[in-house]
PDB file of C-alpha atoms in Angstrom:
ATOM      1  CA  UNK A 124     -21.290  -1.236  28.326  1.00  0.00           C
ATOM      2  CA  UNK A 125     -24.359  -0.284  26.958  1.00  0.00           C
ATOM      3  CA  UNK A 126     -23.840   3.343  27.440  1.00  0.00           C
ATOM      4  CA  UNK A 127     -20.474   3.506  26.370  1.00  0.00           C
ATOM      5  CA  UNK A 128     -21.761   1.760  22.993  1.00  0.00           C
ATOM      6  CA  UNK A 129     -24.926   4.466  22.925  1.00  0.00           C
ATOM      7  CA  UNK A 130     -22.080   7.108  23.135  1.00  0.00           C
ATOM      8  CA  UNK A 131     -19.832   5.695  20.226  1.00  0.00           C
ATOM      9  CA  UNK A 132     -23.173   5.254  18.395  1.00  0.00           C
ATOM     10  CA  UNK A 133     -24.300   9.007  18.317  1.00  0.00           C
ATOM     11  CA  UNK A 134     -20.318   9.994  18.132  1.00  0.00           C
ATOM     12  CA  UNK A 135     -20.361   8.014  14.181  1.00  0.00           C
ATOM     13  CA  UNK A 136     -24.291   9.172  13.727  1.00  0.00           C
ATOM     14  CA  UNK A 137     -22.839  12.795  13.974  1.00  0.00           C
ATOM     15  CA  UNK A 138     -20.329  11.866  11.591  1.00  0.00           C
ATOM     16  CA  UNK A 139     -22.351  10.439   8.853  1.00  0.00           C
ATOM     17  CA  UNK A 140     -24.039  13.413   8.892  1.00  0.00           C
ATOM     18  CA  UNK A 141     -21.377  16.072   8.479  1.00  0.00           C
ATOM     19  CA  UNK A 142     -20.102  13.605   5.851  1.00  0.00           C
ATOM     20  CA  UNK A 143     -23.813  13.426   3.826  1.00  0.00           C
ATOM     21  CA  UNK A 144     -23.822  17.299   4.294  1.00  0.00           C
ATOM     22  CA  UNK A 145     -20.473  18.155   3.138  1.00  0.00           C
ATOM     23  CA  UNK A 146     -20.857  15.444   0.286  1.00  0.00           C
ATOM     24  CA  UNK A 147     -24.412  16.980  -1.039  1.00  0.00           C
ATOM     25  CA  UNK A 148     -23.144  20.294  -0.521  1.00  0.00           C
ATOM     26  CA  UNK A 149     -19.360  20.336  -1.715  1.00  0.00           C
ATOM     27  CA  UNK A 150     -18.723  24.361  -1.523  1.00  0.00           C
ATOM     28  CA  UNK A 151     -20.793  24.952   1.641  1.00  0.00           C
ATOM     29  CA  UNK A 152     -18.936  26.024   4.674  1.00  0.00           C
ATOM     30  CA  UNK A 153     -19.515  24.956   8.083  1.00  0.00           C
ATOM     31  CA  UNK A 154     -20.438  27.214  10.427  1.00  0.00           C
ATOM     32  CA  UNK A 155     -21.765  25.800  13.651  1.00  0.00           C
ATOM     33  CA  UNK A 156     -18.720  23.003  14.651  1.00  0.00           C
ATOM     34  CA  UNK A 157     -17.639  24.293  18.258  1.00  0.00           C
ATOM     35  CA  UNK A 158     -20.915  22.993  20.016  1.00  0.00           C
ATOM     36  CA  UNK A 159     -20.172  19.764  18.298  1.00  0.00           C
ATOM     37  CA  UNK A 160     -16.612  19.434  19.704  1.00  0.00           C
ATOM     38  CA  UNK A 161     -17.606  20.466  22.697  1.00  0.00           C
ATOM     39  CA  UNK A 162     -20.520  17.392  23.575  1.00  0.00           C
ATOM     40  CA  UNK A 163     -20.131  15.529  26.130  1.00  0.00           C
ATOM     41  CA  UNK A 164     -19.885  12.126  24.101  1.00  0.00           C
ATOM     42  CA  UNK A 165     -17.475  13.239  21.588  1.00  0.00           C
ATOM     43  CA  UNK A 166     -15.230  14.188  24.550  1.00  0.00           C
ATOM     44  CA  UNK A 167     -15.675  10.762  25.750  1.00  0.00           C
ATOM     45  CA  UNK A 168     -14.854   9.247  22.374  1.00  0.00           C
ATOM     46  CA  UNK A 169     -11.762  11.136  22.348  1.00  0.00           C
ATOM     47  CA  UNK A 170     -10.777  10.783  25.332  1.00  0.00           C
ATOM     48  CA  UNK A 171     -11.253   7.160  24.680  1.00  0.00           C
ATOM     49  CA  UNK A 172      -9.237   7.334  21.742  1.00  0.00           C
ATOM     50  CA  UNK A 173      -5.922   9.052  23.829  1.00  0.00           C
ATOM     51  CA  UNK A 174      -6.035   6.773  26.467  1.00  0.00           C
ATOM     52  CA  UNK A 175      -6.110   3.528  23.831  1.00  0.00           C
ATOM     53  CA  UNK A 176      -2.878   5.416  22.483  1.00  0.00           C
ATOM     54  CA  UNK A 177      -1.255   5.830  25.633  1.00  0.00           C
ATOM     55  CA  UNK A 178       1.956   7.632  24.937  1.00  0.00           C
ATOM     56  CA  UNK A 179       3.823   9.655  27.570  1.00  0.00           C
ATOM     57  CA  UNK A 180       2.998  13.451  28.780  1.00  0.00           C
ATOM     58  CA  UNK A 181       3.712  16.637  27.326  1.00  0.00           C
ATOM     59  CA  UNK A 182       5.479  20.022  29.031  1.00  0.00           C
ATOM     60  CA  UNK A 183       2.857  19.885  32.070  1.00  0.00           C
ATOM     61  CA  UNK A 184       3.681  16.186  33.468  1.00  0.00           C
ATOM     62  CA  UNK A 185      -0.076  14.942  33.148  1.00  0.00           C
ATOM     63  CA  UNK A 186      -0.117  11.623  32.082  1.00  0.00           C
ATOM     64  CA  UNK A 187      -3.145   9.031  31.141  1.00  0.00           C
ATOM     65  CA  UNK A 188      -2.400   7.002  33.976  1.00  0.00           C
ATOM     66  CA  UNK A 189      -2.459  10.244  36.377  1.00  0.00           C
ATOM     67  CA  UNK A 190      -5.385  11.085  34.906  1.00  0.00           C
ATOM     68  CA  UNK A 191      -7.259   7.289  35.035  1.00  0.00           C
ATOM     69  CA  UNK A 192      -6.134   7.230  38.616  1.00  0.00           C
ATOM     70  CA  UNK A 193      -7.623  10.472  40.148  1.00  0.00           C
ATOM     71  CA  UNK A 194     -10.747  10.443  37.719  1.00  0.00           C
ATOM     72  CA  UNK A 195     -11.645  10.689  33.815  1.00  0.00           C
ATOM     73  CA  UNK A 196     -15.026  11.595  34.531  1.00  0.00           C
ATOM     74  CA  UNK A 197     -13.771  14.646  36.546  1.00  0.00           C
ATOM     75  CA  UNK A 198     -11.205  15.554  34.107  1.00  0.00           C
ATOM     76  CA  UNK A 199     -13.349  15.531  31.156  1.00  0.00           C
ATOM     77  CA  UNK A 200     -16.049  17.170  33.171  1.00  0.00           C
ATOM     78  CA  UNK A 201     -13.703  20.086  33.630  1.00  0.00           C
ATOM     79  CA  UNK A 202     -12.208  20.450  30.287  1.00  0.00           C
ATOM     80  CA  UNK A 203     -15.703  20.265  29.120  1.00  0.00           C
ATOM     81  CA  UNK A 204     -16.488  23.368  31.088  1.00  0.00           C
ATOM     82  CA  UNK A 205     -12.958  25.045  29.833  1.00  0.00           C
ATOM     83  CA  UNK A 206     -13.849  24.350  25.929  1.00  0.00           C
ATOM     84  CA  UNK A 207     -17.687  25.441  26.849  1.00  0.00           C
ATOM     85  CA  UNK A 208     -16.354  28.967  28.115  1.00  0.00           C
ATOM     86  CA  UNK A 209     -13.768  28.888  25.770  1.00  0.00           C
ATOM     87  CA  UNK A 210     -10.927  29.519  27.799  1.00  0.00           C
ATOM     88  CA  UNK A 211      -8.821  26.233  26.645  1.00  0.00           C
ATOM     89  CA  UNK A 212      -5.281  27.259  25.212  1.00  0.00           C
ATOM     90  CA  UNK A 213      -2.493  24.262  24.089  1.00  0.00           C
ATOM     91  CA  UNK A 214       0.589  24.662  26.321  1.00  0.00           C
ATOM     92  CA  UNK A 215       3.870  23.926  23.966  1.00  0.00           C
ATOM     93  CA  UNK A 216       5.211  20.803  22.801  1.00  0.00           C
ATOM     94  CA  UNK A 217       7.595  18.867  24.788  1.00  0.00           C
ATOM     95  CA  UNK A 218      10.403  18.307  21.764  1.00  0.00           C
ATOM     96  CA  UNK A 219      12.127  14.961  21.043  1.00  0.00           C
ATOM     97  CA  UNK A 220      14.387  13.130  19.042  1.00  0.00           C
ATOM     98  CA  UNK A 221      13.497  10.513  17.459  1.00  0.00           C
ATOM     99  CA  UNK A 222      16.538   8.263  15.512  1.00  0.00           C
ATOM    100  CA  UNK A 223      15.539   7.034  11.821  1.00  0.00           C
ATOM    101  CA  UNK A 224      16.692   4.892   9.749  1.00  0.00           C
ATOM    102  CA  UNK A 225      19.655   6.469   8.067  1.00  0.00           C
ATOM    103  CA  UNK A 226      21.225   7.394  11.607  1.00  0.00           C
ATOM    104  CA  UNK A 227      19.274  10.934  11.520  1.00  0.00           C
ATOM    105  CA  UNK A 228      16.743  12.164  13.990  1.00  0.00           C
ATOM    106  CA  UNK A 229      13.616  13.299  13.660  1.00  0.00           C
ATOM    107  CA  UNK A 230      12.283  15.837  15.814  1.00  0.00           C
ATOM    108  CA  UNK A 231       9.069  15.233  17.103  1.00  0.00           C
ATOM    109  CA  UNK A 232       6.520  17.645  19.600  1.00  0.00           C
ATOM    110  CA  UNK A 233       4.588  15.792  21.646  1.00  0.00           C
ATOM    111  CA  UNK A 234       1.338  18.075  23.242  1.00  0.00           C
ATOM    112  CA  UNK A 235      -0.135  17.563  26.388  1.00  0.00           C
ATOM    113  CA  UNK A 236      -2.697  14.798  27.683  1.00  0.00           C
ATOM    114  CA  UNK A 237      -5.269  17.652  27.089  1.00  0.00           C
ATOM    115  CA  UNK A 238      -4.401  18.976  23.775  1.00  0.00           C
ATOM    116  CA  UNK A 239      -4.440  15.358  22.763  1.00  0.00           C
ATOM    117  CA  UNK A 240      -8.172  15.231  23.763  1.00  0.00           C
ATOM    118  CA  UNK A 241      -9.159  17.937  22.320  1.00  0.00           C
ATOM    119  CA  UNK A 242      -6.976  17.437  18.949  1.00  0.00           C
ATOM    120  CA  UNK A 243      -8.671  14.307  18.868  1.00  0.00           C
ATOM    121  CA  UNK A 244     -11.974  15.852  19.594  1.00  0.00           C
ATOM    122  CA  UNK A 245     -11.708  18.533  16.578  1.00  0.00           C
ATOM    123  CA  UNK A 246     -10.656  15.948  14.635  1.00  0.00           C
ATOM    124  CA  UNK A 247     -13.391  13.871  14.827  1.00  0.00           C
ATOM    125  CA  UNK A 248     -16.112  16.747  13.973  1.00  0.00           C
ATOM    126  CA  UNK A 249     -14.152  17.754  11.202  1.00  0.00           C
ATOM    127  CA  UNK A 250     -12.380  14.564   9.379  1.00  0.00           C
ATOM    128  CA  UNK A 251     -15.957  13.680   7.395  1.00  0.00           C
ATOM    129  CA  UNK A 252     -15.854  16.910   6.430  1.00  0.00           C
ATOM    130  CA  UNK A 253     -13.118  16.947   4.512  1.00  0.00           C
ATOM    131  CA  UNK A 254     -12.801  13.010   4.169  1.00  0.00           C
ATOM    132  CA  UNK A 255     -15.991  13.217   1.764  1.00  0.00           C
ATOM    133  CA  UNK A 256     -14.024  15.130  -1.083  1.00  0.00           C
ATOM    134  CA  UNK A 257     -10.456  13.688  -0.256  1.00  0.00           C
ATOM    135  CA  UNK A 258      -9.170  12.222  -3.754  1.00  0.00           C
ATOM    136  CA  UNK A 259      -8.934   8.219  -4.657  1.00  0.00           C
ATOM    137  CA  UNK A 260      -4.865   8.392  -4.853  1.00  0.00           C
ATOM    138  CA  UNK A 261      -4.356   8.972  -1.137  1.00  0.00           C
ATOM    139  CA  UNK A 262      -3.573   6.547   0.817  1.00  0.00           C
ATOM    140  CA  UNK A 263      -1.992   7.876   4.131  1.00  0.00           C
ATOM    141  CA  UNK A 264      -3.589   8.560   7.111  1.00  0.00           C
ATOM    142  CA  UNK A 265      -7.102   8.000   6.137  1.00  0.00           C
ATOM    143  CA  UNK A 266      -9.824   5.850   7.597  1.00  0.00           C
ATOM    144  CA  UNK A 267     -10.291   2.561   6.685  1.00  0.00           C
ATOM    145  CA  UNK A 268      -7.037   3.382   4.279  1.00  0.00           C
ATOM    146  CA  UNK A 269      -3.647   2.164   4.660  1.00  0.00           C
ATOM    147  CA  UNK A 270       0.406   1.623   3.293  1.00  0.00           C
ATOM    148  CA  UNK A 271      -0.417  -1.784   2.001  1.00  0.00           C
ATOM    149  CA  UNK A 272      -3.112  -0.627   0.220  1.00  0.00           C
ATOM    150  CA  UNK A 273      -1.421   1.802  -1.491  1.00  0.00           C
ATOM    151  CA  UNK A 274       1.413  -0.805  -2.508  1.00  0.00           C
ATOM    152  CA  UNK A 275      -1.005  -2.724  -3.670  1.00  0.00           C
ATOM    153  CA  UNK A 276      -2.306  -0.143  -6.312  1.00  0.00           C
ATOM    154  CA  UNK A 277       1.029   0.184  -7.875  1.00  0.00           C
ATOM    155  CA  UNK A 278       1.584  -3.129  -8.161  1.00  0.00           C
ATOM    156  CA  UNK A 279      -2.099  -3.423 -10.074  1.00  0.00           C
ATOM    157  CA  UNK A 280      -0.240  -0.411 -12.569  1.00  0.00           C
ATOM    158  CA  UNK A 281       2.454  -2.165 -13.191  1.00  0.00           C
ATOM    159  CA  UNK A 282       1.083  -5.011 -13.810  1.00  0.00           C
ATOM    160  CA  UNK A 283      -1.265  -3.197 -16.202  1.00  0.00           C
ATOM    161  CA  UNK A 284       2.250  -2.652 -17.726  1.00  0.00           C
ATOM    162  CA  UNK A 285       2.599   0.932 -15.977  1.00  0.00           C
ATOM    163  CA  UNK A 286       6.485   0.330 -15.355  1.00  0.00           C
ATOM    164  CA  UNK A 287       7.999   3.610 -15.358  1.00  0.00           C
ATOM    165  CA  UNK A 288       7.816   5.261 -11.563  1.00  0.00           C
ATOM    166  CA  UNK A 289       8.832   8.403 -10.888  1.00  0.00           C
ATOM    167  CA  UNK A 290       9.080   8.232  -6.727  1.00  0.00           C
ATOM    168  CA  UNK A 291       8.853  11.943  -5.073  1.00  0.00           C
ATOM    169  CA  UNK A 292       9.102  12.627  -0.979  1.00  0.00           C
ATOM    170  CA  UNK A 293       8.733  16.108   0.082  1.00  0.00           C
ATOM    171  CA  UNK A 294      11.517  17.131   2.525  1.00  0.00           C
ATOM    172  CA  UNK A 295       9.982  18.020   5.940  1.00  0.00           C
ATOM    173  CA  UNK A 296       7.060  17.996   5.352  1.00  0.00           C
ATOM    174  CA  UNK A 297       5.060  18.298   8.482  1.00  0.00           C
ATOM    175  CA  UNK A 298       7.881  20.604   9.255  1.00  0.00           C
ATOM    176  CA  UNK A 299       7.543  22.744   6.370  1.00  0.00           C
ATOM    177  CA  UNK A 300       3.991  23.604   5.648  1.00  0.00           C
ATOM    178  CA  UNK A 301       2.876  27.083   5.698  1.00  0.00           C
ATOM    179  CA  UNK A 302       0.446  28.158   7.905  1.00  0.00           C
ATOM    180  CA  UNK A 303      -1.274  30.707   5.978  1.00  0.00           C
ATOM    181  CA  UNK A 304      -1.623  28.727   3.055  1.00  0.00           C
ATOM    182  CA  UNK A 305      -3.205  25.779   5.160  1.00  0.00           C
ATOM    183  CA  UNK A 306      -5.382  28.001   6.965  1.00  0.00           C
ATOM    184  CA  UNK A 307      -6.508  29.222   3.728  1.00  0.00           C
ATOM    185  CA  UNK A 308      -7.060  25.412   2.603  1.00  0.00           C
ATOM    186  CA  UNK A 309      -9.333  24.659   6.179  1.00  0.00           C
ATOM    187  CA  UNK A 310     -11.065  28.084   5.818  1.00  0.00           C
ATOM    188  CA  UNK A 311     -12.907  26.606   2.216  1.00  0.00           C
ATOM    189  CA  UNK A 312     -14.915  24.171   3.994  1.00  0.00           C
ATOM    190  CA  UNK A 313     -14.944  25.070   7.562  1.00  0.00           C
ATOM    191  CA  UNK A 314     -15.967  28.643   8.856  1.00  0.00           C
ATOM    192  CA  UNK A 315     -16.712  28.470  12.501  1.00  0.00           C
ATOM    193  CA  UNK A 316     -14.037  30.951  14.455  1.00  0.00           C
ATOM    194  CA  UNK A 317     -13.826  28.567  17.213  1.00  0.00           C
ATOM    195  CA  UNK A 318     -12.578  25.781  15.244  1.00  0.00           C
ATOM    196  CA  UNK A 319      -9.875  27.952  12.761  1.00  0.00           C
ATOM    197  CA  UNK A 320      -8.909  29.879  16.646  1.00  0.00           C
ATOM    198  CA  UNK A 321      -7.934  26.517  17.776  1.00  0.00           C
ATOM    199  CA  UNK A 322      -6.343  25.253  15.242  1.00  0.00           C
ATOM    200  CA  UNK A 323      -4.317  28.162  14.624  1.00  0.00           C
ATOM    201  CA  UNK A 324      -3.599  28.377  18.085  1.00  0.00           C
ATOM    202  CA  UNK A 325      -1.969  24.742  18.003  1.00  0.00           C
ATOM    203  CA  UNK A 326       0.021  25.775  14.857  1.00  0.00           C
ATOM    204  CA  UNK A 327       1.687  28.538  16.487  1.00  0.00           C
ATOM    205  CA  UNK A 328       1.893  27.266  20.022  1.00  0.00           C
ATOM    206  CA  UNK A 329       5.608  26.420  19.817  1.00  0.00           C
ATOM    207  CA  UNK A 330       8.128  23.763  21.647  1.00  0.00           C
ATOM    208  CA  UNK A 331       9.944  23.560  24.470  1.00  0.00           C
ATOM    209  CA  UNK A 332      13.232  22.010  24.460  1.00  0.00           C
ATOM    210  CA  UNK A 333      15.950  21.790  27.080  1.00  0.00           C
ATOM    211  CA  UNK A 334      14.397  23.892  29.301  1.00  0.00           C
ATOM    212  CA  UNK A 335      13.790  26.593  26.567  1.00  0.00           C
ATOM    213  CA  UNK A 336      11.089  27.758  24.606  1.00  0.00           C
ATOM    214  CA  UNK A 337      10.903  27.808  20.563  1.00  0.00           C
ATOM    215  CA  UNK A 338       8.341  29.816  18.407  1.00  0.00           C
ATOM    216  CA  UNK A 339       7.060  27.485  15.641  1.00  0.00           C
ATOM    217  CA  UNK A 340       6.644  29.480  12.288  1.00  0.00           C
ATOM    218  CA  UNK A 341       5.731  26.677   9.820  1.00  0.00           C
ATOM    219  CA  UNK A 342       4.778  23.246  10.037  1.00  0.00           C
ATOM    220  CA  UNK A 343       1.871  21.192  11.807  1.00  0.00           C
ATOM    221  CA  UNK A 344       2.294  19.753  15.162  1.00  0.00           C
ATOM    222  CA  UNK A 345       4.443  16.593  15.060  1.00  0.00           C
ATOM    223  CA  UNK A 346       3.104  14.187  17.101  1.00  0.00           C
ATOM    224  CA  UNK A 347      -0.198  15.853  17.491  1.00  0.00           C
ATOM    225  CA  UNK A 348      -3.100  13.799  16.933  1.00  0.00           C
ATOM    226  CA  UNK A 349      -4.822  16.510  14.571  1.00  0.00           C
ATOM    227  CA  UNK A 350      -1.327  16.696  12.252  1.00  0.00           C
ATOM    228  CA  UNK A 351      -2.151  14.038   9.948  1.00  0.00           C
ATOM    229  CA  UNK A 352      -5.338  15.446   8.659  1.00  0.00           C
ATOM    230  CA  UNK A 353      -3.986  18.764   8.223  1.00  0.00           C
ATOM    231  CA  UNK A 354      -1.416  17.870   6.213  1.00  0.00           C
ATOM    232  CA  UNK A 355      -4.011  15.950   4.282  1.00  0.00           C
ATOM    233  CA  UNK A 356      -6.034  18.498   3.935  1.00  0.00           C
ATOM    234  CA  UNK A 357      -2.630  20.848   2.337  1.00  0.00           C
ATOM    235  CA  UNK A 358      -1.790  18.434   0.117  1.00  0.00           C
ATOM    236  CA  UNK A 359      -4.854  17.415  -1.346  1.00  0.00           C
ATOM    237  CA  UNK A 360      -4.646  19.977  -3.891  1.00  0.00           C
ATOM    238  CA  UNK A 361      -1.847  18.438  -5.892  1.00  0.00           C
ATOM    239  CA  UNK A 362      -4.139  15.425  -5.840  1.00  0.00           C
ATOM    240  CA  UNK A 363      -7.225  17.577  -6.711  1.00  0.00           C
ATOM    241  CA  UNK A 364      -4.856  19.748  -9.734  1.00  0.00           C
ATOM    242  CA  UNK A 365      -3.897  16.017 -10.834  1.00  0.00           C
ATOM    243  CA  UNK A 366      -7.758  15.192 -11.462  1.00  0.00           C
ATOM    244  CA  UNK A 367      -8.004  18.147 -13.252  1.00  0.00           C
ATOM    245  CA  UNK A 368      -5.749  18.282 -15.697  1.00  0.00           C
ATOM    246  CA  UNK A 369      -6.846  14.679 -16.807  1.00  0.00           C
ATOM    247  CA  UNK A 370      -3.467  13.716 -15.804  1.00  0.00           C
ATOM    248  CA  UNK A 371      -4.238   9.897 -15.000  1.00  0.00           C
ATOM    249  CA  UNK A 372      -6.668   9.721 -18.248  1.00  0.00           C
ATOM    250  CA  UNK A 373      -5.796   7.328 -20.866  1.00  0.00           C
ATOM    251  CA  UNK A 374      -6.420   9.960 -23.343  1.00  0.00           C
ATOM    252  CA  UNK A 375      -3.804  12.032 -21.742  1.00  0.00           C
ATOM    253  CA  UNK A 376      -0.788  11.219 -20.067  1.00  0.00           C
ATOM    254  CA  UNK A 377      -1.863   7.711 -18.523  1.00  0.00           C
ATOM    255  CA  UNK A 378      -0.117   9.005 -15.262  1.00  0.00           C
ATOM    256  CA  UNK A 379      -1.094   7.052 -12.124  1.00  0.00           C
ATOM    257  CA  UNK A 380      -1.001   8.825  -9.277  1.00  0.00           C
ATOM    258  CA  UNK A 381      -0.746   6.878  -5.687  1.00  0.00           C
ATOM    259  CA  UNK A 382      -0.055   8.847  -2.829  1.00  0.00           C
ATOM    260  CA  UNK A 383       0.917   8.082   0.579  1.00  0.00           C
ATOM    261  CA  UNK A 384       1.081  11.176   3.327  1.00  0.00           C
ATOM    262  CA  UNK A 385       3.855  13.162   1.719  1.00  0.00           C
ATOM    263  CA  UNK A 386       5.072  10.283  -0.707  1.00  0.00           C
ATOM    264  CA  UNK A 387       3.911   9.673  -3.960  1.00  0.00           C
ATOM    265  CA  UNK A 388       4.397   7.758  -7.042  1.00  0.00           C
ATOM    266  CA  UNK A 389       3.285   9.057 -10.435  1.00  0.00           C
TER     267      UNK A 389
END
């Protein structure tokens, strides 16, 4: 117990301090992430993190069970030496359907046990980095924020008397987002080849459905533990142009902006 909290301890302690940098230093890039990704404890910690998630396997039939039952510490030994070498590449995504709501489906891709890890891995190293300039209206996705939250600030708006709402919901958008453009939008803070490799390399790793393979030209990984920040990190320069323009200023339009993932409500 005591070494497992040690571990979580210097995981966060590494996190405060990419946060302090990037916060100090808003247009510095970050060069030196793979090493990070690639310690032993923030393996652990992510690895910790799948396995509380549980969820089924991807295209290769690993699970977390299979993996508990013929060793983590072997496994994560191993894909410690892979990432250390840097021979790790994602395998596809094992495409699903998933019904909504309105009698649709979704489709969702969900990666291997190992891409999983190491999503959650890069993740970790690079979510402060970002997180320490992400803007006040967003709501979705984000540590320590959530939907209720967000429902709660527009109910403080309209109660200020804020009763006009203009709802917007961007069609696919996980589906949708260019890669270029959101490579472009990673590459401002973060520099290190390793990390934008991988990352692009999960982008464009594709999906296998029905026995056949897909290409994947757009969109971030659906069902990937990494998607949520990157779609974070493309659309945080509506909420960044928004602050800008003065748009929620008295003085100006008095437009509220609360945003939730891909759903807002000016």
């Amino acid at each position: 117990m005591a070494k497992s909290l040690r571990t979580l301890v210097n995981v966060l302690e590494l996190q405060f301090r990419l946060a302090k940098r990037s916060k100090s230093k808003p247009e510095q890039r970050f060069y030196s992430l793979w090493d990070k990704v690639c310690r032993k404890e923030v393996l652990w910690e992510a690895w910790q993190g799948v396995k509380r998630n549980g969820g089924t396997g991807g295209v290769d039939g690993v699970t977390v069970e299979g993996i508990k039952a013929t060793g983590e510490k072997d496994y994560l030994r191993t894909l410690w030496t892979e990432l250390k070498e840097k021979r790790y590449k994602p395998l596809p995504l094992r495409r699903v359907w998933i019904p909504k709501a309105n009698g649709k489906k979704r489709p969702l891709g969900i990666p291997t046990v190992k891409d999983r890890v190491v999503q959650q891995a890069v993740r970790m190293v690079i979510e402060p980095i970002f997180e320490a300039h992400f803007s006040e209206v967003s709501y979705g996705f984000r540590p320590g924020r959530d939907c209720h939250q967000a429902v709660k600030e527009v109910v403080k708006y309209l109660n200020w008397g804020l009763v006009e709402v203009v709802e917007s919901d961007i069609v696919d958008c996980f589906g949708s987002i260019p890669h270029g453009r959101l490579m472009k939008a990673i590459a401002r803070r973060i520099a290190d080849k390793g990390i934008l490799r991988v990352i692009r390399q999960w982008l464009k790793c594709g999906v296998m459905e029905e026995g056949q393979f897909k290409e994947t030209t757009a969109g971030t990984p659906q069902g990937g533990v990494i998607s949520p920040l990157l779609a974070n990190i493309y659309l945080d320069a509506p909420d960044q142009l928004w602050k800008k323009r003065k748009m929620s200023a008295r003085s100006g339009a008095n437009a509220q902006m609360v945003r939730y993932a891909d759903n807002c409500a000016p």
